[in-house]
Short mmCIF file of C-alpha atoms and ligand atoms in Angstrom, two decimals:
data_model
loop_
_atom_site.label_atom_id
_atom_site.label_comp_id
_atom_site.label_asym_id
_atom_site.label_seq_id
_atom_site.Cartn_x
_atom_site.Cartn_y
_atom_site.Cartn_z
CA MET A 1 197.69 151.80 90.79
CA ASN A 2 201.06 150.62 93.01
CA VAL A 3 200.72 146.95 93.79
CA ALA A 4 203.75 147.15 96.14
CA SER A 5 201.80 150.13 98.14
CA LEU A 6 198.53 148.76 98.20
CA LEU A 7 200.03 145.67 99.82
CA CYS A 8 202.35 147.67 102.08
CA ASP A 9 198.69 149.51 103.43
CA GLU A 10 196.72 146.30 104.18
CA LEU A 11 200.13 143.65 105.67
CA GLY A 12 202.40 146.17 106.69
CA LYS A 13 205.53 147.54 105.71
CA ASN A 14 207.73 144.95 106.81
CA GLN A 15 206.05 142.22 104.90
CA VAL A 16 206.43 143.49 101.72
CA LEU A 17 209.77 143.87 99.21
CA THR A 18 209.16 146.04 96.68
CA LYS A 19 210.94 146.36 93.42
CA ASP A 20 214.11 148.05 94.27
CA HIS A 21 214.23 146.12 97.81
CA PRO A 22 217.79 144.84 97.60
CA TYR A 23 216.16 141.00 98.87
CA LEU A 24 214.21 141.02 95.97
CA ALA A 25 216.41 139.29 93.48
CA PRO A 26 216.33 135.91 94.57
CA TYR A 27 212.64 135.87 94.31
CA SER A 28 212.75 136.17 90.60
CA ARG A 29 214.80 133.10 90.31
CA ASP A 30 214.50 129.11 91.09
CA GLU A 31 216.74 126.35 90.76
CA SER A 32 215.42 125.61 87.37
CA GLY A 33 218.34 127.69 85.82
CA LEU A 34 215.36 128.89 83.45
CA GLY A 35 216.42 132.55 84.15
CA ASP A 36 215.68 135.91 86.10
CA PHE A 37 211.72 136.54 86.13
CA HIS A 38 211.69 139.67 88.03
CA PRO A 39 208.16 140.29 90.15
CA ASP A 40 206.52 143.80 90.83
CA CYS A 41 206.87 143.04 94.43
CA VAL A 42 207.05 139.97 97.27
CA ALA A 43 204.42 139.39 100.01
CA LEU A 44 205.53 137.97 102.89
CA CYS A 45 202.71 136.53 104.24
CA GLU A 46 202.43 135.24 108.11
CA SER A 47 199.01 134.05 108.00
CA ALA A 48 196.28 132.61 106.31
CA GLU A 49 194.34 135.57 107.12
CA GLN A 50 197.26 137.67 105.34
CA VAL A 51 197.57 135.16 102.48
CA SER A 52 193.74 135.80 101.98
CA ILE A 53 194.31 139.68 101.72
CA VAL A 54 196.97 139.69 99.26
CA LEU A 55 194.55 136.95 96.73
CA ARG A 56 191.77 139.56 97.36
CA LEU A 57 193.97 142.40 96.20
CA ALA A 58 195.39 140.36 93.39
CA GLN A 59 191.42 139.71 91.91
CA GLU A 60 190.25 142.84 92.70
CA HIS A 61 193.22 144.94 90.95
CA ASN A 62 193.80 142.02 88.44
CA ILE A 63 197.06 141.48 89.65
CA PRO A 64 199.02 137.82 88.83
CA VAL A 65 200.00 136.38 91.88
CA THR A 66 202.42 133.30 91.95
CA PRO A 67 202.92 131.85 95.46
CA ARG A 68 206.41 130.40 96.51
CA GLY A 69 207.90 128.09 99.32
CA ALA A 70 211.33 127.63 99.47
CA GLY A 71 212.10 128.10 95.75
CA THR A 72 214.24 124.84 95.46
CA GLY A 73 211.54 123.45 92.40
CA MET A 74 213.41 122.62 89.21
CA THR A 75 211.24 123.45 86.58
CA GLY A 76 210.13 127.22 87.44
CA GLY A 77 207.47 126.77 89.29
CA CYS A 78 207.53 129.31 91.21
CA LEU A 79 208.67 131.93 88.72
CA PRO A 80 206.53 134.78 88.18
CA VAL A 81 206.55 134.84 84.15
CA TYR A 82 204.03 137.76 84.42
CA GLY A 83 205.38 140.08 86.98
CA GLY A 84 202.68 141.01 89.78
CA ILE A 85 202.79 139.64 93.11
CA VAL A 86 205.33 136.86 94.25
CA LEU A 87 203.49 135.27 97.50
CA SER A 88 206.22 133.85 99.87
CA THR A 89 205.04 131.02 102.51
CA GLU A 90 208.72 131.21 104.14
CA ARG A 91 207.70 132.98 107.08
CA MET A 92 204.83 130.57 108.15
CA ASN A 93 207.21 128.26 109.22
CA LYS A 94 205.57 126.57 112.45
CA ILE A 95 204.73 123.15 113.54
CA ILE A 96 201.30 123.31 115.24
CA ASP A 97 200.82 120.05 116.45
CA ILE A 98 202.34 116.23 116.72
CA ASP A 99 199.80 114.31 117.47
CA THR A 100 201.47 110.78 118.73
CA LYS A 101 197.87 109.33 119.75
CA ASN A 102 196.83 109.69 116.34
CA SER A 103 200.01 109.71 113.95
CA ILE A 104 199.04 113.06 112.40
CA ALA A 105 201.03 116.22 112.50
CA ILE A 106 199.77 119.74 111.64
CA VAL A 107 202.16 122.18 109.78
CA GLN A 108 202.28 125.73 108.04
CA PRO A 109 203.50 125.41 104.64
CA GLY A 110 206.71 127.29 104.82
CA THR A 111 208.30 124.71 107.35
CA ILE A 112 211.34 122.93 106.01
CA VAL A 113 211.04 119.33 105.19
CA SER A 114 213.99 117.78 107.37
CA THR A 115 212.66 120.14 110.43
CA ILE A 116 209.34 118.21 110.46
CA GLN A 117 210.80 114.46 110.03
CA ASP A 118 213.93 115.82 112.61
CA ALA A 119 211.00 116.62 115.03
CA VAL A 120 208.43 113.23 114.60
CA GLU A 121 211.31 111.21 114.76
CA GLU A 122 212.11 112.30 118.02
CA GLN A 123 208.40 111.17 118.86
CA GLY A 124 209.06 107.60 117.18
CA LEU A 125 206.92 108.65 114.23
CA PHE A 126 208.30 109.04 110.47
CA TYR A 127 207.40 111.23 107.74
CA PRO A 128 208.54 109.19 104.67
CA PRO A 129 209.14 111.80 101.49
CA ASP A 130 212.27 112.55 101.15
CA PRO A 131 213.52 114.80 98.02
CA ALA A 132 216.74 115.78 97.69
CA SER A 133 216.57 119.01 99.08
CA LEU A 134 215.00 118.04 102.03
CA LYS A 135 216.95 120.28 104.01
CA THR A 136 215.64 123.27 102.08
CA CYS A 137 212.52 122.76 100.77
CA SER A 138 209.17 123.73 102.42
CA ILE A 139 206.05 120.97 102.81
CA GLY A 140 204.11 123.76 101.34
CA GLY A 141 206.40 123.60 98.23
CA ASN A 142 206.36 119.50 98.15
CA ILE A 143 202.32 119.76 98.46
CA ALA A 144 202.48 121.84 95.39
CA SER A 145 204.96 119.58 93.60
CA ASN A 146 203.31 115.98 94.96
CA ALA A 147 207.21 115.67 95.71
CA GLY A 148 208.88 112.30 95.48
CA GLY A 149 212.41 111.35 96.63
CA PRO A 150 214.19 107.98 97.01
CA ARG A 151 211.87 106.89 99.64
CA ALA A 152 208.95 106.92 97.32
CA PHE A 153 209.84 103.73 95.96
CA LYS A 154 208.41 101.99 99.16
CA TYR A 155 206.48 104.45 100.85
CA GLY A 156 204.67 106.83 97.66
CA VAL A 157 204.92 110.11 97.20
CA THR A 158 203.58 113.11 99.23
CA ARG A 159 199.88 112.84 97.78
CA GLU A 160 199.59 109.85 100.28
CA TYR A 161 200.60 111.78 103.50
CA VAL A 162 198.35 114.51 103.00
CA LEU A 163 195.24 114.19 104.69
CA GLY A 164 193.72 117.76 105.16
CA LEU A 165 194.49 121.12 103.76
CA HIS A 166 193.66 124.83 104.57
CA MET A 167 193.78 126.73 101.36
CA GLY A 168 193.68 130.51 100.32
CA LEU A 169 192.05 130.70 96.94
CA MET A 170 192.01 133.21 94.17
CA GLY A 171 189.69 136.38 95.62
CA GLY A 172 190.32 135.83 99.07
CA GLU A 173 188.26 133.04 100.11
CA LEU A 174 189.60 130.11 102.67
CA LEU A 175 188.70 126.98 102.33
CA ARG A 176 189.41 123.88 104.85
CA CYS A 177 189.05 120.54 103.34
CA GLY A 178 190.71 116.58 104.11
CA LYS A 179 190.13 115.17 106.88
CA GLN A 180 192.16 114.51 110.13
CA THR A 181 191.61 110.23 109.84
CA THR A 182 194.30 107.98 107.67
CA LYS A 183 190.73 106.70 106.47
CA GLY A 184 187.80 108.48 104.84
CA VAL A 185 185.70 108.70 101.83
CA THR A 186 183.53 111.39 102.01
CA GLY A 187 182.32 113.20 98.84
CA TYR A 188 185.46 114.46 96.52
CA ASP A 189 188.91 114.44 97.56
CA LEU A 190 189.28 117.85 97.19
CA THR A 191 192.84 117.75 99.07
CA ALA A 192 194.31 114.87 96.55
CA GLY A 193 193.37 117.58 93.29
CA PHE A 194 195.28 120.49 95.65
CA VAL A 195 198.07 118.55 95.87
CA GLY A 196 200.79 118.22 92.60
CA SER A 197 198.61 121.50 91.28
CA GLU A 198 201.87 123.23 91.64
CA GLY A 199 200.26 126.61 92.76
CA THR A 200 197.40 127.01 90.59
CA PHE A 201 194.17 126.26 92.33
CA GLY A 202 195.29 127.87 95.72
CA VAL A 203 197.82 128.70 98.14
CA VAL A 204 198.39 126.27 101.31
CA THR A 205 197.92 128.19 104.54
CA GLU A 206 198.11 124.60 106.76
CA ALA A 207 198.58 120.81 106.24
CA THR A 208 197.52 117.95 108.07
CA ILE A 209 200.04 115.23 107.49
CA LYS A 210 199.93 111.34 107.84
CA LEU A 211 202.90 109.70 109.94
CA LEU A 212 203.80 106.01 110.18
CA PRO A 213 205.64 104.14 113.03
CA LEU A 214 209.68 105.34 113.11
CA PRO A 215 211.41 101.86 111.44
CA GLN A 216 213.60 100.54 113.88
CA SER A 217 216.45 100.37 111.79
CA THR A 218 218.03 100.29 108.50
CA ALA A 219 220.57 98.61 106.49
CA LEU A 220 222.44 100.42 103.33
CA LEU A 221 224.07 98.96 100.50
CA LEU A 222 226.38 100.20 97.49
CA ALA A 223 226.79 97.85 94.50
CA LEU A 224 229.47 98.99 91.92
CA PHE A 225 228.28 97.59 88.15
CA GLN A 226 230.47 97.55 84.97
CA ASN A 227 227.47 98.66 82.54
CA GLU A 228 224.00 99.63 82.63
CA THR A 229 222.81 96.36 81.67
CA SER A 230 224.17 94.44 84.90
CA CYS A 231 222.83 97.25 87.02
CA SER A 232 219.15 96.85 85.75
CA ASN A 233 219.51 93.19 85.58
CA ALA A 234 220.44 93.23 89.10
CA ILE A 235 217.35 95.77 90.17
CA ASP A 236 215.03 92.95 88.30
CA GLN A 237 216.34 90.03 90.14
CA LEU A 238 216.00 91.91 93.29
CA LEU A 239 212.15 92.87 92.87
CA HIS A 240 211.23 89.09 91.18
CA GLN A 241 213.00 87.60 94.60
CA GLY A 242 210.12 89.41 96.89
CA PHE A 243 212.86 92.12 98.33
CA HIS A 244 211.12 95.66 99.12
CA PRO A 245 213.62 97.96 99.97
CA ARG A 246 212.77 101.10 101.15
CA ALA A 247 215.16 102.95 98.12
CA ILE A 248 216.61 101.94 94.91
CA GLU A 249 219.03 104.48 93.48
CA LEU A 250 221.39 104.45 90.20
CA MET A 251 224.15 106.35 89.20
CA ASP A 252 225.76 105.78 85.66
CA ARG A 253 229.82 106.48 84.93
CA ASN A 254 229.14 110.17 83.90
CA THR A 255 227.28 110.75 86.90
CA LEU A 256 229.75 108.99 89.03
CA MET A 257 232.83 110.70 87.26
CA HIS A 258 231.68 114.11 88.67
CA MET A 259 232.05 112.42 92.52
CA THR A 260 235.73 113.44 92.81
CA SER A 261 235.71 113.83 96.83
CA SER A 262 234.45 110.68 97.31
CA ASP A 263 237.22 107.98 99.20
CA ILE A 264 235.64 105.10 96.98
CA ASP A 265 237.00 104.46 93.38
CA LEU A 266 233.73 105.07 91.38
CA SER A 267 234.99 106.61 88.31
CA SER A 268 234.43 103.90 85.89
CA HIS A 269 231.35 101.94 87.22
CA TRP A 270 227.87 102.39 87.42
CA ALA A 271 226.28 102.20 91.10
CA VAL A 272 223.23 101.53 92.77
CA LEU A 273 222.68 102.36 96.63
CA ILE A 274 219.97 99.90 98.15
CA GLU A 275 218.42 101.18 101.33
CA LEU A 276 216.28 98.51 103.68
CA ASP A 277 214.09 99.37 106.97
CA GLY A 278 212.80 97.00 109.41
CA GLU A 279 213.71 94.77 112.02
CA PRO A 280 217.13 94.59 112.84
CA ASN A 281 217.85 90.99 113.22
CA THR A 282 215.53 90.54 110.11
CA LEU A 283 217.25 93.30 108.23
CA GLU A 284 220.94 91.49 109.25
CA THR A 285 219.80 88.16 107.33
CA ILE A 286 217.95 90.16 103.99
CA THR A 287 221.66 92.42 103.96
CA ILE A 288 223.24 89.29 103.44
CA HIS A 289 220.75 87.57 101.10
CA ILE A 290 221.03 90.54 98.97
CA GLY A 291 224.57 91.24 98.94
CA GLU A 292 225.08 87.66 97.95
CA LEU A 293 222.22 88.20 94.79
CA LEU A 294 224.20 91.39 93.74
CA GLU A 295 227.32 89.43 93.57
CA LYS A 296 225.58 86.39 91.48
CA ASN A 297 224.65 89.47 89.14
CA ASN A 298 228.04 90.81 88.08
CA ALA A 299 228.80 93.32 91.27
CA ILE A 300 232.34 94.42 91.00
CA ASP A 301 232.15 95.55 94.90
CA VAL A 302 229.34 95.59 97.03
CA ILE A 303 230.11 97.80 100.14
CA VAL A 304 227.52 97.77 102.82
CA ALA A 305 227.38 100.70 105.78
CA ARG A 306 227.82 98.85 108.93
CA ASP A 307 227.16 102.13 110.69
CA GLU A 308 225.94 105.45 111.16
CA ARG A 309 229.43 107.11 109.79
CA ASP A 310 229.22 104.45 106.59
CA ARG A 311 225.49 105.43 105.75
CA ARG A 312 225.93 109.11 105.56
CA ARG A 313 229.23 108.71 103.49
CA LEU A 314 227.21 106.06 101.20
CA TRP A 315 224.10 108.65 101.01
CA SER A 316 226.79 111.43 100.69
CA ILE A 317 227.43 110.15 97.35
CA ARG A 318 224.00 110.37 95.92
CA ARG A 319 222.98 113.42 97.97
CA ALA A 320 225.76 114.92 95.80
CA CYS A 321 224.97 113.96 92.55
CA SER A 322 223.04 116.92 91.59
CA LYS A 323 225.49 119.76 93.03
CA SER A 324 228.32 118.13 91.70
CA LEU A 325 227.19 118.14 88.43
CA ARG A 326 226.17 121.95 88.40
CA ASN A 327 229.50 122.66 89.84
CA ALA A 328 231.13 121.55 87.17
CA HIS A 329 229.08 122.80 83.86
CA GLN A 330 227.90 126.16 83.17
CA TYR A 331 224.64 124.54 82.01
CA LYS A 332 222.57 121.92 83.54
CA ILE A 333 219.05 120.66 82.27
CA SER A 334 217.45 118.14 84.82
CA GLU A 335 214.69 115.69 83.34
CA ASP A 336 212.84 113.80 85.43
CA ILE A 337 210.91 110.96 83.31
CA CYS A 338 209.71 108.07 84.64
CA VAL A 339 209.28 104.69 82.91
CA PRO A 340 207.67 101.76 83.88
CA ARG A 341 210.67 100.12 86.08
CA GLY A 342 210.59 97.02 83.94
CA SER A 343 211.51 99.37 80.62
CA ILE A 344 214.66 100.97 82.47
CA GLY A 345 217.47 98.96 80.76
CA GLU A 346 215.70 99.92 77.55
CA LEU A 347 215.39 103.38 77.94
CA PHE A 348 219.36 103.16 78.68
CA LYS A 349 219.45 102.05 74.85
CA ARG A 350 217.23 104.76 73.84
CA ILE A 351 219.18 107.47 75.94
CA ASP A 352 222.71 106.19 74.06
CA SER A 353 221.09 105.43 70.48
CA ILE A 354 219.84 109.47 70.80
CA PRO A 355 222.33 111.90 68.89
CA THR A 356 224.11 113.41 71.10
CA PRO A 357 226.74 116.24 69.68
CA SER A 358 230.16 116.66 71.46
CA ASP A 359 229.67 119.93 72.67
CA LEU A 360 226.64 118.08 75.25
CA SER A 361 227.26 114.93 77.76
CA ILE A 362 224.70 113.22 79.55
CA ALA A 363 224.52 112.09 82.91
CA THR A 364 221.99 109.97 84.57
CA PHE A 365 221.03 109.30 88.07
CA GLY A 366 217.82 108.67 90.29
CA HIS A 367 215.29 106.80 91.36
CA ALA A 368 215.55 103.65 89.83
CA GLY A 369 212.87 101.60 92.13
CA ASP A 370 210.54 103.79 90.73
CA GLY A 371 211.74 103.99 87.36
CA ASN A 372 212.11 107.56 87.80
CA LEU A 373 215.52 108.74 86.42
CA HIS A 374 217.53 112.24 86.18
CA VAL A 375 218.61 112.19 82.50
CA ASN A 376 221.13 115.54 83.02
CA ILE A 377 222.10 117.35 79.96
CA LEU A 378 225.56 119.13 80.58
CA ALA A 379 226.46 122.15 78.21
CA ASP A 380 229.11 124.34 78.64
CA SER A 381 228.60 127.15 76.18
CA GLU A 382 225.93 129.15 74.82
CA GLU A 383 226.57 127.87 71.31
CA ALA A 384 225.85 123.84 72.68
CA THR A 385 222.82 124.65 74.39
CA LYS A 386 221.18 124.96 71.08
CA HIS A 387 221.49 121.23 70.90
CA ILE A 388 219.82 120.67 73.88
CA GLU A 389 216.15 121.30 72.94
CA PRO A 390 216.00 118.14 70.12
CA PHE A 391 217.80 116.07 72.89
CA VAL A 392 215.35 116.69 75.08
CA HIS A 393 212.46 116.42 72.37
CA ALA A 394 213.80 113.00 71.50
CA LEU A 395 213.89 111.88 75.32
CA PHE A 396 210.66 112.88 75.67
CA GLU A 397 209.20 110.77 73.06
CA HIS A 398 211.29 107.50 73.77
CA THR A 399 209.71 107.94 77.21
CA ILE A 400 206.23 108.43 75.86
CA ALA A 401 206.46 105.38 73.46
CA LEU A 402 208.11 103.09 76.54
CA LYS A 403 204.87 104.09 78.57
CA GLY A 404 206.21 106.67 80.82
CA THR A 405 205.77 110.03 81.88
CA LEU A 406 207.42 113.43 81.40
CA SER A 407 207.62 114.00 84.89
CA GLY A 408 208.03 111.85 87.90
CA GLU A 409 208.60 114.30 91.03
CA HIS A 410 209.53 117.64 89.65
CA GLY A 411 206.24 118.66 88.12
CA ILE A 412 206.01 120.56 84.71
CA GLY A 413 205.99 124.48 85.67
CA LEU A 414 207.35 125.99 82.97
CA SER A 415 210.17 123.95 81.45
CA LYS A 416 208.19 121.30 80.14
CA LYS A 417 204.56 122.86 79.26
CA GLN A 418 205.30 122.87 75.74
CA TYR A 419 205.75 119.26 75.70
CA MET A 420 202.38 118.61 77.57
CA PRO A 421 201.01 117.39 74.24
CA LEU A 422 203.26 114.80 73.90
CA GLU A 423 201.75 112.56 76.76
CA GLN A 424 198.34 113.81 77.07
CA THR A 425 195.45 114.12 74.78
CA PRO A 426 193.58 117.66 74.20
CA GLN A 427 190.48 116.29 75.70
CA VAL A 428 192.39 115.70 78.85
CA ILE A 429 194.37 118.87 78.83
CA ALA A 430 191.12 120.85 77.87
CA TRP A 431 189.18 118.97 80.96
CA GLN A 432 192.95 119.90 83.03
CA LYS A 433 192.09 123.78 81.86
CA LYS A 434 188.40 123.74 82.97
CA TRP A 435 189.31 122.75 86.45
CA LYS A 436 191.65 125.43 87.19
CA HIS A 437 188.93 127.89 85.66
CA MET A 438 186.80 126.98 88.26
CA TRP A 439 189.05 127.63 90.99
CA ASP A 440 190.95 130.84 88.96
CA PRO A 441 188.61 131.97 86.68
CA ASN A 442 190.72 134.94 85.42
CA ASN A 443 193.98 132.82 85.32
CA LEU A 444 195.96 134.81 87.55
CA LEU A 445 197.25 132.34 89.90
CA ASN A 446 200.50 131.25 88.84
CA PRO A 447 199.77 131.74 85.44
CA GLY A 448 201.81 130.26 82.37
CA LYS A 449 202.53 127.25 84.15
CA ILE A 450 201.76 123.73 83.12
CA PHE A 451 199.69 124.42 80.04
CA PRO A 452 201.33 125.30 76.42
CA ASP A 453 200.13 128.52 76.14
CA ASP A 454 197.19 129.13 73.28
CA ASN A 455 199.31 131.92 71.77
CA GLY A 456 202.55 129.76 71.43
CA LYS A 457 204.78 131.28 73.53
CA THR A 458 207.39 129.28 75.23
CA PHE A 459 210.16 129.59 77.11
CA PRO A 460 213.34 128.04 75.17
CA ILE A 461 215.39 125.53 77.07
CA ALA A 462 218.41 127.49 75.39
CA SER A 463 217.82 130.36 78.12
CA ARG A 464 218.11 127.94 81.03
CA ARG A 465 221.13 128.93 83.23
CA CYS A 466 222.21 127.62 86.05
CA PRO A 467 221.71 129.43 89.16
CA GLU A 468 224.88 131.37 90.31
C1 2HG B 501 217.44 114.39 92.95
O1 2HG B 501 217.22 113.04 93.10
C2 2HG B 501 216.91 115.49 92.86
O2 2HG B 501 218.47 114.33 93.43
C3 2HG B 501 217.29 116.29 91.50
O3 2HG B 501 215.53 115.17 92.08
C4 2HG B 501 217.71 115.90 90.26
O4 2HG B 501 219.05 117.37 90.02
C5 2HG B 501 218.88 116.48 89.84
O5 2HG B 501 218.85 116.09 88.18
ZN1 ZN B 502 214.81 113.19 92.21
#
């Protein structure tokens, strides 16, 4: 039985990429650098009905299905590790409605997140979740991974904005759950359960998202510090004084050393980027207070964005972190651990205490306001990658000891599944597996993700290469 010809018969030829198709290769990888996992074919679905067909055929013929948004995930969540069908929702990319009266939007899963944001902002509305990949990632992928981003500090993550979902379930059933109201407590919250299930429960075919009023204006400051203690003390002070920025982002010295294209001399510093929003006059006063507070807390320099050009220039430093590290190193392993915010200073001390062989370097940046940091382990030879696993293990142990969590926003996917027992008890894992079994009893939907394999099969970190 040939999967691709089954799909061609039911969907039509131009919606299926077969194994030898020149465009199939990109569907074998994502941004995790875990390597290539070739599917048997790719189904480019254009409607909920087509998603249903794929899920029905897969169930009937016992074929694994791996849902895929835009492939920007960093933990291998969309890699077809057991082959079979990749179900891509990229062609379902329409904004169906922006309802300004009720502040909601109805969108298809393949819609790019920044496209949604631009469209709602034109109508005076605001969709806050802003993962770094917002110009390339899709809302369906964001829902699957419960994506965050810098603004999560003030506005929360994707789950807080998903009111309702249309889902394709294994076997082909189509389910509509949730609501169109911002309040609503009728029954169990299935919608919230689907968000963050990493494509293992079902496939999003449509989402109703909540919108907020667009903030009137924003203010942005970049403060440079000598070391991590000054950075974390300044952040603590800022929050103790009752300020509530929408983003507090931190970049360590090693990360900044990679930012060679900036016209600001960042090379030997640590930096904190603070963004606020609100009413313009109030913001101006608050910005002055925060600038003074940062200086009192040992900031070497505080740069305030004066206009939109400045704002873009300062944000471009933070937005370029991931790419600059990736371009400079053959191997870049990004973690997204999260600790209670007050433990960030201690976390940095613990990261420094992990024995790090000279062929690895560590660069840390991320969402300090949430305690969610991207500890990046960088290596330039195959030999050096042997040392990555012990470092990651120690990092995760420190994170858990500080009452943190393995993943603040990227998900568990393939890369972190063997570490789940470090954070969660066998009982908690067993209940989650029962939940998964309910939606997908034959374990065909995105198999091999989130939970450690019972047969002990793992994907060694040494195989994580940066995508070309
Ligand atoms: C970010 O915040 C992304 O820039 C990517 O989550 C993180 O590359 C990374 O480590
Ligand atoms: Zn991030």
